[in-house]
Short mmCIF file of C-alpha atoms in Angstrom, two decimals:
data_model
loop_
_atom_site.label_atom_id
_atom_site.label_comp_id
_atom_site.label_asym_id
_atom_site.label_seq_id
_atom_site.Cartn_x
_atom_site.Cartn_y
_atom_site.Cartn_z
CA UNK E 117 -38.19 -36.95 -40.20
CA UNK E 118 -38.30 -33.50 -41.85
CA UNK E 119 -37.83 -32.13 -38.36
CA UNK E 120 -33.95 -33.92 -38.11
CA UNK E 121 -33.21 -33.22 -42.01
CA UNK E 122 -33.88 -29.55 -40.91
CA UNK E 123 -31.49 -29.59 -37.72
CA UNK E 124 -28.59 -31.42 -39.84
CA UNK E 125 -29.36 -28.52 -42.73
CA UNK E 126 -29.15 -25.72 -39.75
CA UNK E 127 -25.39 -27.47 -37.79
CA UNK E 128 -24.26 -27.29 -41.46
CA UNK E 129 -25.10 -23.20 -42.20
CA UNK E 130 -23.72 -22.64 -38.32
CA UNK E 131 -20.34 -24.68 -39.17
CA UNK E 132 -20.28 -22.86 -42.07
CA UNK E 133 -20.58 -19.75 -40.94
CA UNK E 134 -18.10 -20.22 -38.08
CA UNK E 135 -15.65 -21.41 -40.36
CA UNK E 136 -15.91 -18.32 -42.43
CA UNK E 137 -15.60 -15.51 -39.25
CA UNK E 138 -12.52 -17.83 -38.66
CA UNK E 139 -10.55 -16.86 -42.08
CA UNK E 140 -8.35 -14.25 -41.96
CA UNK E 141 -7.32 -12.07 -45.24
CA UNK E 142 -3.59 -13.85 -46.83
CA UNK E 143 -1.21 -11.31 -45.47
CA UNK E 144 0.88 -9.28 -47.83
CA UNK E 145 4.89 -9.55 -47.70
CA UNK E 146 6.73 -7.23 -49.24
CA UNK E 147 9.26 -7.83 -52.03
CA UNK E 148 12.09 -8.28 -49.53
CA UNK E 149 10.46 -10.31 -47.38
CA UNK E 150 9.77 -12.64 -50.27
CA UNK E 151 13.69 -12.77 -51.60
CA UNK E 152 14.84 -13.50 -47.37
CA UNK E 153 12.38 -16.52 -47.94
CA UNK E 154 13.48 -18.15 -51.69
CA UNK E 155 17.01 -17.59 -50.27
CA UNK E 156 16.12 -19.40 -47.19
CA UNK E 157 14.52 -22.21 -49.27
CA UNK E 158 17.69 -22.57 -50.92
CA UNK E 159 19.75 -22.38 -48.20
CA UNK E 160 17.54 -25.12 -46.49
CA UNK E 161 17.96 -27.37 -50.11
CA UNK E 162 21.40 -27.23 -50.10
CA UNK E 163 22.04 -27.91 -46.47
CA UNK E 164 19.35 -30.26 -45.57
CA UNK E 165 17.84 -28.40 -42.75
CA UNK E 166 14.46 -28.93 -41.15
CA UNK E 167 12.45 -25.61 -41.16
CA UNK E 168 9.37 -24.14 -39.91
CA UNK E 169 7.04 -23.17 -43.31
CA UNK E 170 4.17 -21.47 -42.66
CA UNK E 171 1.81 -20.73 -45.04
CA UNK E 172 -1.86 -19.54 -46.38
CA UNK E 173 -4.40 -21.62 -47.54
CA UNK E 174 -8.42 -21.22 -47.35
CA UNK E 175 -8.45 -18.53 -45.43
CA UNK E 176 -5.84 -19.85 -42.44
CA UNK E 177 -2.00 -19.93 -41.91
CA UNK E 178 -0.67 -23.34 -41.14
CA UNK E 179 2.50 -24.26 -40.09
CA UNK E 180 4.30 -27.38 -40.85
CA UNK E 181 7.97 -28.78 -39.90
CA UNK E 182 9.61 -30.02 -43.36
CA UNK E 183 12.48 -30.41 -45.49
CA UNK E 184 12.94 -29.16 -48.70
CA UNK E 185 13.00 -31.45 -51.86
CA UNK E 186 12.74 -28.18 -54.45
CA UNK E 187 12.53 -24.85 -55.47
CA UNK E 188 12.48 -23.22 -58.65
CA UNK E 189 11.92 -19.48 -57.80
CA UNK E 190 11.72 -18.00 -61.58
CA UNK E 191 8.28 -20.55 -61.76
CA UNK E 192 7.18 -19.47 -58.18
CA UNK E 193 6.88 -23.34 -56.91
CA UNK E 194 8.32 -25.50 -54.60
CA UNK E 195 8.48 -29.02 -53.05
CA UNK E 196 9.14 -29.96 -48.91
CA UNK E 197 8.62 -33.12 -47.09
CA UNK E 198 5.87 -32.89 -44.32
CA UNK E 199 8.07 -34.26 -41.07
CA UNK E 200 4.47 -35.36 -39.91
CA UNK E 201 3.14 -37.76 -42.46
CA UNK E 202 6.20 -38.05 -44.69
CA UNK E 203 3.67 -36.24 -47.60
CA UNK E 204 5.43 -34.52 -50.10
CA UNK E 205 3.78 -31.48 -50.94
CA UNK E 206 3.81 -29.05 -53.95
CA UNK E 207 3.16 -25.52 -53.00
CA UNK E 208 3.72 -22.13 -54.77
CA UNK E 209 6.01 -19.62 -53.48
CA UNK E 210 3.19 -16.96 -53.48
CA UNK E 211 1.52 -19.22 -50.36
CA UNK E 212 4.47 -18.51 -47.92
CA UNK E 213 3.97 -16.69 -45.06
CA UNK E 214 7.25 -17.39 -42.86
CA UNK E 215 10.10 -19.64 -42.92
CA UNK E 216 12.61 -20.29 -40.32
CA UNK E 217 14.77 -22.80 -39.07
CA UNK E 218 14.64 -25.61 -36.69
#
């Protein structure tokens, strides 16, 4: 028994360890970069666009086909629609990688 509870313990360290040689470090954008994607966001609110977002999160960049529900750019936060699973999802500006149109 001890001999399968230490196998299970050792998957778990290797998973873990692959997981972490996996992340990458969030890339930096510069302060353009960051206006070209609020005004994109708003551009995308006002016209109803789908758009690409990609974005950080634990150590990966994700991207996810959406719509945008909200932005408020002076508190850094905004809202989209995940096409996928119809989840709405809260995310701060700060996360963004890339945006781009469909």
């Amino acid at each position: 028994m001890a001999t399968v509870r230490h196998y299970a313990r050792a998957i778990q360290r290797i998973t873990r360890n692959y997981k972490k040689q996996a992340e990458i470090p969030q890339p930096f954008l510069t302060e353009d970069q960051m206006e070209q994607i609020k005004f994109a966001l708003i551009e995308a609110l006002h016209t109803h666009k789908k758009m690409y977002l990609t974005y950080y999160k634990h150590g990966q960049c994700i991207t996810e086909t959406g719509i945008i529900q909200f932005v408020d750019s002076l508190g850094g936060i905004f809202i989209f629609i995940d096409e996928g699973c119809k989840q709405t999802h809260k995310m701060r500006l700060s996360e963004l990688i890339d945006v781009r149109f469909m």
